[in-house]
XYZ file of C-alpha atoms in Angstrom:
668
model
C 0.000 0.000 0.000
C 1.079 3.567 -0.619
C 1.714 5.763 2.401
C -0.361 8.902 1.946
C 0.799 10.665 5.093
C 3.135 13.614 4.792
C 5.614 15.379 7.006
C 4.905 18.803 5.510
C 3.052 21.288 7.693
C 1.942 24.418 5.912
C -0.544 27.144 6.649
C -3.472 27.132 4.244
C -5.410 30.396 4.138
C -9.002 29.898 3.034
C -11.870 32.283 2.372
C -14.785 29.893 1.897
C -17.068 28.580 4.621
C -16.980 24.966 3.436
C -13.256 24.588 3.996
C -13.207 26.787 7.066
C -16.236 25.550 9.000
C -16.573 21.860 8.204
C -14.526 19.850 10.668
C -14.504 16.873 8.292
C -12.741 18.857 5.568
C -10.361 20.510 7.975
C -9.467 17.136 9.456
C -8.529 15.618 6.091
C -6.420 18.657 5.303
C -4.799 18.530 8.743
C -3.886 14.866 8.363
C -2.321 15.770 5.036
C -0.259 18.481 6.711
C -2.301 21.623 6.041
C -3.109 24.045 8.863
C -6.363 25.712 7.790
C -6.541 29.366 8.803
C -7.757 32.767 7.737
C -5.847 35.990 7.269
C -3.233 37.192 4.828
C -0.832 34.453 3.634
C 2.822 34.874 4.549
C 5.902 33.949 2.594
C 5.543 30.168 3.042
C 1.745 30.013 3.164
C -0.704 28.746 0.577
C -4.219 29.787 -0.397
C -6.948 27.138 -0.499
C -9.930 27.320 -2.830
C -12.785 24.926 -3.557
C -12.628 24.027 -7.248
C -14.213 26.712 -9.374
C -16.928 27.484 -6.830
C -18.638 30.909 -6.678
C -16.369 31.850 -3.756
C -13.104 30.670 -5.356
C -12.460 34.183 -6.713
C -11.752 35.413 -3.190
C -8.812 33.086 -2.747
C -7.627 33.673 -6.299
C -7.649 37.424 -5.700
C -5.658 37.113 -2.458
C -3.197 34.759 -4.143
C -2.843 37.216 -7.012
C -1.722 40.175 -4.927
C 0.326 38.167 -2.403
C 1.917 35.781 -4.938
C 0.915 32.849 -2.690
C 0.538 29.473 -4.400
C -2.951 27.957 -4.652
C -4.138 24.547 -3.451
C -7.362 23.601 -5.211
C -9.636 21.256 -3.290
C -12.325 19.052 -4.851
C -14.279 15.910 -4.019
C -12.536 12.647 -4.802
C -14.034 10.360 -7.427
C -15.662 7.843 -5.052
C -17.558 10.281 -2.895
C -20.634 9.092 -0.999
C -23.933 7.273 -1.330
C -25.778 10.524 -2.122
C -24.512 13.813 -3.564
C -23.669 16.393 -0.938
C -26.511 18.645 -2.082
C -29.069 15.867 -1.574
C -28.364 14.802 2.004
C -25.324 16.733 3.087
C -23.136 13.615 3.087
C -19.472 14.408 3.441
C -16.898 12.991 1.026
C -14.605 10.094 1.899
C -11.766 11.724 0.044
C -10.459 14.926 -1.466
C -8.432 15.830 -4.525
C -5.739 18.297 -3.450
C -4.139 19.858 -6.505
C -1.175 22.246 -6.360
C -1.091 23.166 -10.035
C -4.689 23.337 -11.255
C -7.943 21.429 -11.103
C -8.584 18.102 -12.794
C -11.643 19.188 -14.817
C -10.085 22.308 -16.381
C -7.977 21.220 -19.337
C -6.971 24.783 -20.219
C -4.114 24.445 -17.725
C -2.269 21.413 -16.458
C -3.188 19.784 -13.166
C -1.385 17.405 -10.837
C -3.543 14.598 -12.180
C -2.722 15.370 -15.786
C 0.972 15.516 -14.886
C 0.677 12.085 -13.270
C -0.994 10.701 -16.370
C 1.500 12.317 -18.772
C 4.798 11.774 -16.978
C 4.572 9.169 -14.228
C 5.942 5.725 -15.025
C 2.722 3.960 -14.010
C 4.521 0.680 -14.600
C 4.824 -0.684 -11.068
C 3.343 -4.194 -11.119
C 2.059 -4.022 -7.552
C 0.353 -0.683 -8.220
C -1.293 -1.906 -11.417
C -2.461 -5.116 -9.757
C -4.033 -3.014 -7.010
C -5.806 -0.981 -9.673
C -7.164 -4.084 -11.416
C -8.395 -5.541 -8.128
C -10.055 -2.281 -7.090
C -11.882 -2.109 -10.431
C -13.132 -5.649 -9.768
C -14.428 -4.571 -6.369
C -16.260 -1.531 -7.734
C -18.004 -3.798 -10.227
C -18.731 -6.507 -7.624
C -20.261 -4.096 -5.095
C -21.869 -1.878 -7.779
C -20.177 1.304 -6.613
C -20.006 4.626 -8.399
C -19.116 8.179 -7.399
C -22.657 8.293 -5.985
C -24.096 4.884 -5.174
C -27.767 5.461 -4.282
C -29.097 2.998 -6.831
C -30.467 -0.525 -6.820
C -28.384 -3.191 -8.620
C -31.419 -5.494 -8.768
C -33.468 -3.115 -10.941
C -33.783 -4.210 -14.545
C -32.612 -2.133 -17.487
C -34.079 -2.127 -21.018
C -33.174 -4.989 -23.380
C -29.572 -4.742 -24.652
C -28.779 -2.662 -27.715
C -29.410 0.866 -26.470
C -27.092 3.885 -26.367
C -26.424 5.806 -23.159
C -26.086 9.593 -23.317
C -25.026 10.978 -19.940
C -26.610 14.229 -18.845
C -24.970 16.573 -16.316
C -26.254 19.442 -14.194
C -26.481 22.862 -15.774
C -23.730 25.273 -14.905
C -21.426 22.648 -13.389
C -17.831 23.854 -13.428
C -16.675 20.654 -15.161
C -18.684 21.654 -18.263
C -16.402 24.621 -18.899
C -19.301 26.598 -20.379
C -21.052 23.803 -22.299
C -24.852 24.106 -22.386
C -28.059 22.566 -23.780
C -27.007 22.832 -27.417
C -23.826 20.861 -26.722
C -25.824 18.091 -25.047
C -28.349 18.082 -27.903
C -25.399 17.615 -30.261
C -24.407 14.475 -28.324
C -27.886 13.002 -28.773
C -27.884 13.748 -32.506
C -24.427 12.172 -32.878
C -25.564 9.088 -30.990
C -28.616 8.776 -33.265
C -26.528 9.177 -36.437
C -23.943 6.589 -35.354
C -26.527 4.089 -34.040
C -29.498 4.469 -36.386
C -31.494 1.538 -34.970
C -30.758 1.920 -31.263
C -32.900 3.398 -28.525
C -31.175 6.362 -26.856
C -31.340 6.579 -23.066
C -30.506 9.982 -21.579
C -29.164 9.116 -18.133
C -29.997 11.891 -15.702
C -27.787 13.101 -12.858
C -28.795 12.128 -9.288
C -28.979 15.814 -8.287
C -31.461 16.359 -11.116
C -33.504 13.364 -10.004
C -33.586 14.827 -6.482
C -34.749 18.207 -7.784
C -31.606 20.006 -6.628
C -30.175 21.126 -9.988
C -31.645 21.003 -13.514
C -30.173 18.982 -16.323
C -29.930 19.914 -20.006
C -33.040 18.191 -21.383
C -36.770 18.701 -21.150
C -39.677 16.902 -22.818
C -38.743 18.312 -26.247
C -35.876 15.964 -27.140
C -33.849 16.416 -30.344
C -34.378 12.810 -31.508
C -37.593 10.745 -31.483
C -35.776 7.591 -30.377
C -34.402 9.326 -27.278
C -35.999 9.236 -23.856
C -35.127 10.468 -20.404
C -33.926 7.587 -18.226
C -33.996 8.454 -14.524
C -34.470 4.989 -12.996
C -32.012 4.423 -10.116
C -30.252 1.480 -11.802
C -26.627 0.520 -11.331
C -24.341 2.120 -13.934
C -22.518 -1.220 -14.135
C -25.764 -2.953 -15.109
C -26.716 -0.142 -17.479
C -23.363 -0.242 -19.285
C -23.594 -4.029 -19.747
C -26.419 -3.677 -22.262
C -25.181 -0.501 -23.959
C -23.706 -0.453 -27.474
C -22.334 3.042 -26.990
C -21.734 5.659 -24.295
C -21.699 9.417 -24.957
C -20.589 12.007 -22.435
C -19.321 15.533 -22.141
C -17.225 15.213 -18.974
C -19.269 13.126 -16.520
C -17.613 10.805 -14.011
C -19.915 8.140 -15.425
C -17.877 8.433 -18.606
C -14.773 7.616 -16.566
C -16.545 4.622 -15.007
C -17.763 3.434 -18.422
C -14.127 2.865 -19.397
C -13.824 0.211 -16.678
C -17.087 -1.367 -17.858
C -15.251 -2.153 -21.132
C -16.525 0.817 -23.132
C -14.672 3.406 -25.186
C -16.970 6.359 -24.535
C -17.398 9.149 -27.065
C -16.303 12.307 -25.233
C -17.386 15.830 -26.263
C -15.514 17.762 -23.568
C -11.979 17.448 -22.236
C -12.271 15.643 -18.881
C -9.161 14.290 -17.196
C -9.795 10.775 -18.551
C -9.866 11.873 -22.228
C -6.809 11.876 -24.469
C -5.140 8.648 -23.318
C -6.402 6.284 -26.002
C -9.312 4.997 -23.908
C -11.954 7.390 -25.259
C -13.139 8.594 -28.665
C -12.478 12.317 -28.377
C -14.461 14.931 -30.281
C -11.821 17.532 -29.347
C -8.389 15.898 -28.867
C -6.060 17.642 -26.434
C -2.552 18.500 -27.726
C -0.863 17.837 -24.354
C -2.323 14.353 -24.063
C -0.685 12.022 -26.550
C 0.291 9.127 -24.298
C -1.619 5.836 -24.610
C -2.542 4.316 -21.239
C -4.155 1.104 -20.125
C -7.286 1.076 -18.015
C -5.238 -0.024 -15.005
C -2.798 2.878 -15.477
C -5.625 5.420 -15.712
C -7.253 4.005 -12.587
C -3.975 3.849 -10.676
C -3.294 7.536 -11.276
C -6.845 8.836 -10.785
C -7.995 6.626 -7.909
C -4.861 5.551 -6.046
C -2.096 8.135 -6.492
C -4.019 11.382 -6.915
C -6.764 11.495 -4.226
C -6.376 11.790 -0.472
C -8.694 9.154 1.010
C -10.050 9.352 4.548
C -11.532 6.874 7.028
C -13.762 8.864 9.438
C -14.276 5.865 11.737
C -10.584 5.364 12.394
C -9.816 9.073 11.793
C -6.885 8.411 9.491
C -5.836 8.764 5.901
C -6.342 5.491 4.101
C -6.218 3.720 0.756
C -8.868 3.399 -1.914
C -9.464 -0.212 -0.833
C -10.580 1.027 2.598
C -12.956 3.508 0.988
C -14.395 0.815 -1.280
C -15.085 -1.351 1.787
C -16.725 1.556 3.637
C -18.785 2.577 0.601
C -19.916 -1.023 0.100
C -21.247 -1.069 3.685
C -22.962 2.302 3.353
C -24.487 1.536 -0.025
C -25.731 -1.855 1.129
C -27.440 -0.265 4.122
C -29.245 2.268 1.920
C -30.251 -0.324 -0.666
C -31.656 -2.761 1.885
C -33.242 -0.282 4.301
C -34.551 2.561 2.145
C -38.157 1.284 2.034
C -38.294 0.805 5.805
C -39.328 -2.104 8.021
C -41.987 -3.294 10.399
C -40.237 -5.153 13.231
C -41.730 -8.167 14.962
C -40.676 -10.195 18.002
C -38.100 -7.647 19.170
C -37.651 -7.514 22.935
C -37.832 -4.058 24.417
C -34.188 -3.909 25.424
C -33.173 -4.588 21.801
C -35.329 -1.918 20.237
C -33.035 1.062 20.689
C -30.108 -0.448 18.834
C -32.364 -2.015 16.200
C -33.763 1.460 15.510
C -30.238 2.730 15.065
C -29.163 -0.207 12.916
C -32.142 -0.534 10.561
C -33.820 2.842 10.938
C -31.260 5.158 9.367
C -33.385 5.590 6.211
C -36.905 5.279 7.661
C -37.902 5.003 11.293
C -38.348 1.406 12.405
C -41.957 0.509 13.297
C -42.686 -2.224 15.851
C -45.720 -4.495 15.624
C -47.217 -6.723 18.306
C -48.483 -9.563 16.108
C -47.830 -11.141 12.698
C -51.198 -9.934 11.374
C -50.542 -6.348 12.377
C -47.021 -6.505 10.974
C -48.282 -7.843 7.639
C -51.026 -5.190 7.327
C -48.702 -2.302 8.216
C -45.999 -3.563 5.874
C -48.444 -3.904 2.986
C -49.929 -0.463 3.624
C -46.577 1.333 3.819
C -44.745 -0.858 1.267
C -42.233 -1.982 3.885
C -40.628 -5.336 4.665
C -41.169 -7.276 7.895
C -38.176 -7.930 10.150
C -38.515 -10.668 12.754
C -36.045 -11.769 15.389
C -34.921 -15.347 14.944
C -37.747 -17.871 14.649
C -40.542 -15.536 15.738
C -43.812 -16.499 13.964
C -44.098 -14.049 11.091
C -45.731 -13.522 7.673
C -44.344 -15.115 4.537
C -41.444 -13.171 3.045
C -40.193 -11.944 6.431
C -36.520 -11.104 6.828
C -35.044 -12.964 9.800
C -32.606 -11.127 12.072
C -29.960 -12.614 14.352
C -26.614 -11.719 15.885
C -23.571 -11.822 13.627
C -20.411 -13.853 14.167
C -18.381 -10.926 15.514
C -20.961 -9.815 17.993
C -19.719 -7.702 20.851
C -17.400 -7.139 23.771
C -19.504 -9.103 26.236
C -22.480 -11.434 26.232
C -25.680 -11.013 24.278
C -27.592 -12.685 27.105
C -26.196 -9.985 29.385
C -27.852 -7.291 27.221
C -24.644 -6.093 25.544
C -25.791 -4.715 22.155
C -24.296 -6.303 19.033
C -21.798 -4.759 16.666
C -23.094 -6.966 13.858
C -26.415 -8.445 12.782
C -27.503 -10.696 9.959
C -30.720 -10.135 8.023
C -31.629 -13.247 6.045
C -34.386 -13.166 3.435
C -34.634 -16.934 2.884
C -33.819 -18.739 6.137
C -31.354 -18.499 9.001
C -27.812 -19.766 9.175
C -28.458 -22.083 12.141
C -31.410 -23.885 10.527
C -29.909 -26.548 8.233
C -33.321 -27.656 6.964
C -33.756 -24.525 4.814
C -31.117 -23.000 2.486
C -30.188 -19.594 3.882
C -28.623 -16.522 2.328
C -25.393 -17.629 4.007
C -25.567 -21.048 2.320
C -25.980 -19.304 -1.022
C -23.015 -17.026 -0.387
C -20.756 -19.920 0.595
C -21.908 -21.999 -2.382
C -21.136 -19.083 -4.736
C -17.855 -18.107 -3.064
C -15.922 -19.812 -5.850
C -17.134 -17.029 -8.154
C -15.803 -14.202 -5.995
C -13.375 -11.844 -7.728
C -9.774 -12.301 -6.687
C -9.869 -8.902 -4.995
C -12.532 -10.094 -2.554
C -10.706 -13.354 -1.846
C -7.582 -11.361 -1.030
C -9.672 -9.079 1.160
C -10.795 -12.148 3.096
C -7.189 -13.292 3.401
C -6.230 -9.945 4.887
C -9.176 -9.899 7.299
C -8.478 -13.304 8.886
C -5.012 -12.367 10.265
C -6.486 -9.170 11.711
C -9.011 -11.221 13.663
C -6.303 -13.534 14.915
C -3.936 -10.705 15.832
C -6.683 -9.114 17.915
C -7.702 -12.458 19.476
C -11.247 -11.675 18.403
C -14.166 -14.064 18.726
C -17.948 -13.780 18.843
C -18.197 -12.436 22.400
C -14.584 -11.406 23.173
C -14.602 -12.347 26.851
C -11.343 -12.093 28.787
C -9.801 -15.157 30.391
C -6.375 -16.761 30.079
C -5.753 -20.479 29.873
C -3.120 -22.345 31.840
C -0.748 -24.384 29.743
C -2.154 -27.772 28.721
C 0.669 -30.300 28.234
C 0.821 -31.555 24.630
C 1.919 -35.040 25.654
C -1.430 -36.338 24.415
C -3.808 -35.118 21.754
C -5.767 -32.195 23.216
C -9.445 -32.107 22.231
C -11.428 -28.965 23.001
C -15.050 -29.919 23.667
C -17.276 -26.879 23.277
C -20.320 -26.504 25.489
C -23.386 -24.695 24.213
C -26.672 -23.225 25.406
C -28.795 -26.334 25.205
C -32.037 -24.624 24.201
C -30.298 -22.423 21.656
C -31.922 -22.603 18.228
C -28.724 -23.841 16.586
C -28.747 -26.894 18.884
C -32.495 -27.482 18.654
C -32.402 -27.356 14.852
C -28.889 -28.564 14.078
C -28.270 -31.368 16.596
C -28.720 -34.976 15.549
C -28.090 -37.800 18.023
C -25.990 -35.668 20.396
C -28.263 -32.960 21.827
C -26.905 -31.981 25.266
C -23.560 -30.955 26.683
C -23.417 -34.118 28.761
C -24.109 -36.205 25.640
C -21.293 -34.407 23.855
C -18.790 -35.090 26.633
C -19.769 -38.781 26.731
C -19.499 -39.036 22.942
C -16.064 -37.432 22.708
C -14.612 -39.483 25.558
C -15.973 -42.710 24.095
C -14.454 -41.886 20.687
C -11.122 -40.702 22.151
C -10.289 -42.696 25.299
C -6.606 -41.701 25.352
C -6.882 -37.979 24.570
C -6.773 -34.955 26.844
C -10.367 -33.711 26.984
C -10.630 -29.942 27.525
C -14.153 -28.956 28.533
C -15.147 -25.350 27.775
C -18.592 -24.274 28.997
C -20.509 -21.606 27.091
C -19.991 -18.153 28.650
C -23.762 -17.536 28.904
C -24.089 -20.790 30.859
C -21.088 -19.945 33.041
C -22.663 -16.592 33.856
C -25.864 -18.328 34.955
C -27.875 -16.744 32.163
C -28.819 -19.743 30.016
C -29.467 -23.482 30.164
C -26.642 -25.998 29.774
C -24.872 -26.644 33.090
C -23.140 -30.047 33.315
C -22.835 -31.915 36.606
C -19.342 -31.193 38.016
C -18.900 -34.873 38.898
C -19.536 -35.828 35.269
C -17.004 -33.227 34.101
C -14.449 -34.643 36.531
C -15.136 -38.165 35.234
C -15.001 -37.421 31.503
C -12.738 -34.346 31.106
C -9.106 -33.812 32.020
C -9.340 -30.030 32.182
C -12.271 -27.662 32.707
C -11.642 -24.283 31.093
C -13.907 -22.187 33.267
C -13.592 -18.456 32.601
C -11.273 -19.036 29.636
C -11.679 -16.986 26.459
C -12.336 -18.670 23.135
C -9.024 -17.453 21.708
C -7.041 -18.774 24.688
C -8.799 -22.142 24.560
C -8.141 -22.521 20.836
C -4.465 -21.727 21.367
C -4.181 -24.747 23.682
C -5.861 -27.494 21.683
C -5.164 -29.736 18.715
C -8.753 -30.310 17.627
C -12.249 -28.981 18.362
C -15.339 -31.152 18.883
C -18.694 -29.406 18.805
C -22.386 -29.784 18.100
C -23.020 -26.466 16.313
C -20.961 -23.824 18.179
C -19.673 -20.757 16.351
C -16.375 -21.469 18.088
C -15.901 -24.212 15.488
C -15.847 -21.533 12.780
C -13.325 -19.542 14.815
C -11.197 -22.691 15.080
C -11.165 -23.073 11.294
C -9.920 -19.502 10.933
C -7.015 -20.422 13.243
C -6.155 -23.588 11.363
C -7.495 -25.902 14.104
C -9.244 -29.071 12.825
C -12.953 -29.297 13.699
C -15.197 -32.319 14.216
C -18.959 -31.641 13.965
C -21.499 -33.926 15.594
C -24.308 -31.594 14.514
C -24.958 -29.478 11.409
C -23.554 -25.963 11.991
C -23.384 -23.406 9.189
C -19.690 -24.094 8.504
C -20.094 -27.873 8.143
C -20.753 -29.689 4.879
C -18.315 -27.610 2.834
C -15.340 -29.962 3.036
C -13.569 -27.960 5.743
C -14.681 -30.033 8.765
C -14.901 -33.710 9.717
C -18.628 -34.265 9.814
C -19.961 -37.135 11.903
C -23.581 -36.086 11.528
C -25.196 -36.029 8.062
C -25.212 -32.590 6.455
C -27.986 -30.971 4.367
C -27.892 -31.635 0.633
C -27.852 -27.947 -0.239
C -24.372 -27.665 1.287
C -22.716 -29.456 -1.579
C -19.249 -27.933 -1.195
C -16.434 -27.805 -1.471
C -15.540 -24.296 -0.322
C -12.240 -22.697 0.578
C -11.533 -21.202 3.976
C -11.241 -17.751 2.377
C -14.590 -18.233 0.645
C -16.278 -19.342 3.863
C -14.733 -16.442 5.773
C -15.844 -13.964 3.094
C -19.412 -15.212 3.288
C -19.521 -15.270 7.109
C -17.626 -12.057 7.837
C -18.092 -9.839 4.764
C -21.031 -10.865 2.601
C -23.622 -12.030 5.154
C -23.494 -9.768 8.245
C -23.887 -6.045 8.534
C -21.841 -4.047 11.024
C -22.916 -0.945 12.908
C -21.338 1.763 14.979
C -22.514 0.825 18.492
C -23.305 4.431 19.358
C -24.915 5.803 16.201
C -25.940 2.753 14.197
C -24.026 4.074 11.173
C -22.854 1.311 8.813
C -19.315 0.009 9.259
C -17.182 -2.100 6.981
C -15.990 -5.410 8.434
C -12.512 -3.928 8.680
C -13.778 -0.931 10.636
C -15.751 -3.266 12.920
C -12.608 -5.286 13.646
C -10.818 -2.071 14.594
C -13.713 -1.103 16.872
C -13.722 -4.491 18.616
C -9.954 -4.455 18.997
C -10.188 -1.090 20.730
C -12.932 -2.382 23.020
C -10.696 -5.273 24.035
C -8.423 -2.786 25.785
C -11.299 -1.810 28.124
C -12.002 -4.890 30.269
C -15.446 -5.547 31.721
C -15.135 -5.193 35.484
C -16.620 -7.736 37.890
C -18.994 -5.153 39.368
C -20.242 -4.140 35.927
C -20.726 -7.775 34.941
C -22.781 -8.579 38.042
C -24.880 -5.479 37.426
C -25.576 -6.629 33.877
C -26.620 -10.040 35.200
C -29.097 -8.454 37.608
C -30.522 -6.303 34.827
C -30.867 -9.350 32.607
C -32.772 -11.311 35.246
C -35.089 -8.326 35.810
C -35.809 -8.035 32.084
C -36.456 -11.782 31.829
C -38.938 -11.688 34.696
C -40.758 -8.710 33.181
C -41.070 -10.425 29.800
C -39.057 -7.782 27.949
């Protein structure tokens, strides 16, 4: 990865409220080494302006009479789910240009200099670019990503003409007649094709007008404002026409050679058909080289969760999480079977787009959902109408126990089943089954995520507790206790259904091994069912790992035996062999030794990276525990790792237990 930090520290004098008042912008600039201030620039100071905004003249005037150099600031090219004018979303990156601005070809810019003169031949850099392009396509991301990848587009064979907002600085004075010319050219060059005029999201939101009205210059043309994915739209297109839109840039990576009528930064490098070729741009580039310069080397990317400068891969992960949340939640939900103590964090998690509504019965939930065109969310196996989305805790849950009312950092929302019910194929089963089709970039992402989990000793609940050394003179088998009335045991257990049965079974099958008994933390805390008679433990187990964390237990065993515990999945991530006597979600894929029969829909085989991607990236959603804002899996791992440095005190734990018992007695 490229280090984007800098040791320079320079005063940046600004005269526009956006740069001066928005902490987000100031923070990115500060991390890049710019001290934002007002006043008259001194000998070593710079002047900051926002693009070619209406207030940019102030900074330009000050720079003119003080001879101070200008830093031009603009949004980076992967900005946010919605345009800033629509919802006020702040960008996840900035373009900081010391010589010009990327959309004004009348003078050179830092980006143009990169494209003209930089080697752009580093294999690692170009491989990063190719992988990032794969990820943008896989997650259906664009500069603005408030669209639905599942929406259908017209039958293939159409032409896409990309509209822009009137008066945008990137147009460099182009107006309605120039856009009409594009439509006429598209009609002449594709005489039998339908012409779709793709509107700008700000136009769709009523914030800024585009260049077309009902009187279109060609009969075969029509306004196309459906919120479809550009990647899906470009798949069926036979041609793409643009003046200077970022969609034209993205069309290049969707295997098009767009016809360009302006002089945007991406024109002139052999990847576009240029109406007005630029004399300074004569160098042919590959798609990977263009992407590397424009998306990796040029922008300054920012992670607001970790408050650090980052790489484009981090921004792609964050944008994937944000876009997914909008796409899944934008129509709103009616929630069913949610205990009162859960409702606050469920509102935060699933109510960012529309307030979450709670219903008291399946009938009421169904009627309200039909009336308001919402979906029904139900916790676990709560009786619910057909088509309900089932919600459960994710596999990286929290710092502390769910049964002790600690809110989760992750949740799963399954539209077909639930991961712990092997009788019905779930969304997780589908993701694992299709993991062989993941792009290499996502497989490598999974490979990077696993070591981060291991380095942080992270597990589902992340409870503290060291383990004394277990001598390796005999094979050490970790036998994992569970909550005996947990749904995963009720639905996934076969012949072995209780913790005592499991201990008997493992000892009978392994008479000479060290048996390490680890009770479930909820059971240890006295919160759930599953206590085993101490005399039986003494008879069948060699060591009882009371109060021991999952990570510490796994570090002291050679093999894990379990009914359906998630700890078996955590063992696989650590390279520990797993024997399943039930049917957990990670069994049946060729990664475990399965004693119990597994469901036919888990046909396997899968790789560990594919399983991890499904379980940790594709299936769950992660949330900021305070605000409910979407997090990427990587940001969630950072959050959990930080929480691990704040141990749960004994007094706090006992207080949580008392609260739990009170809630249970009250039926909440």
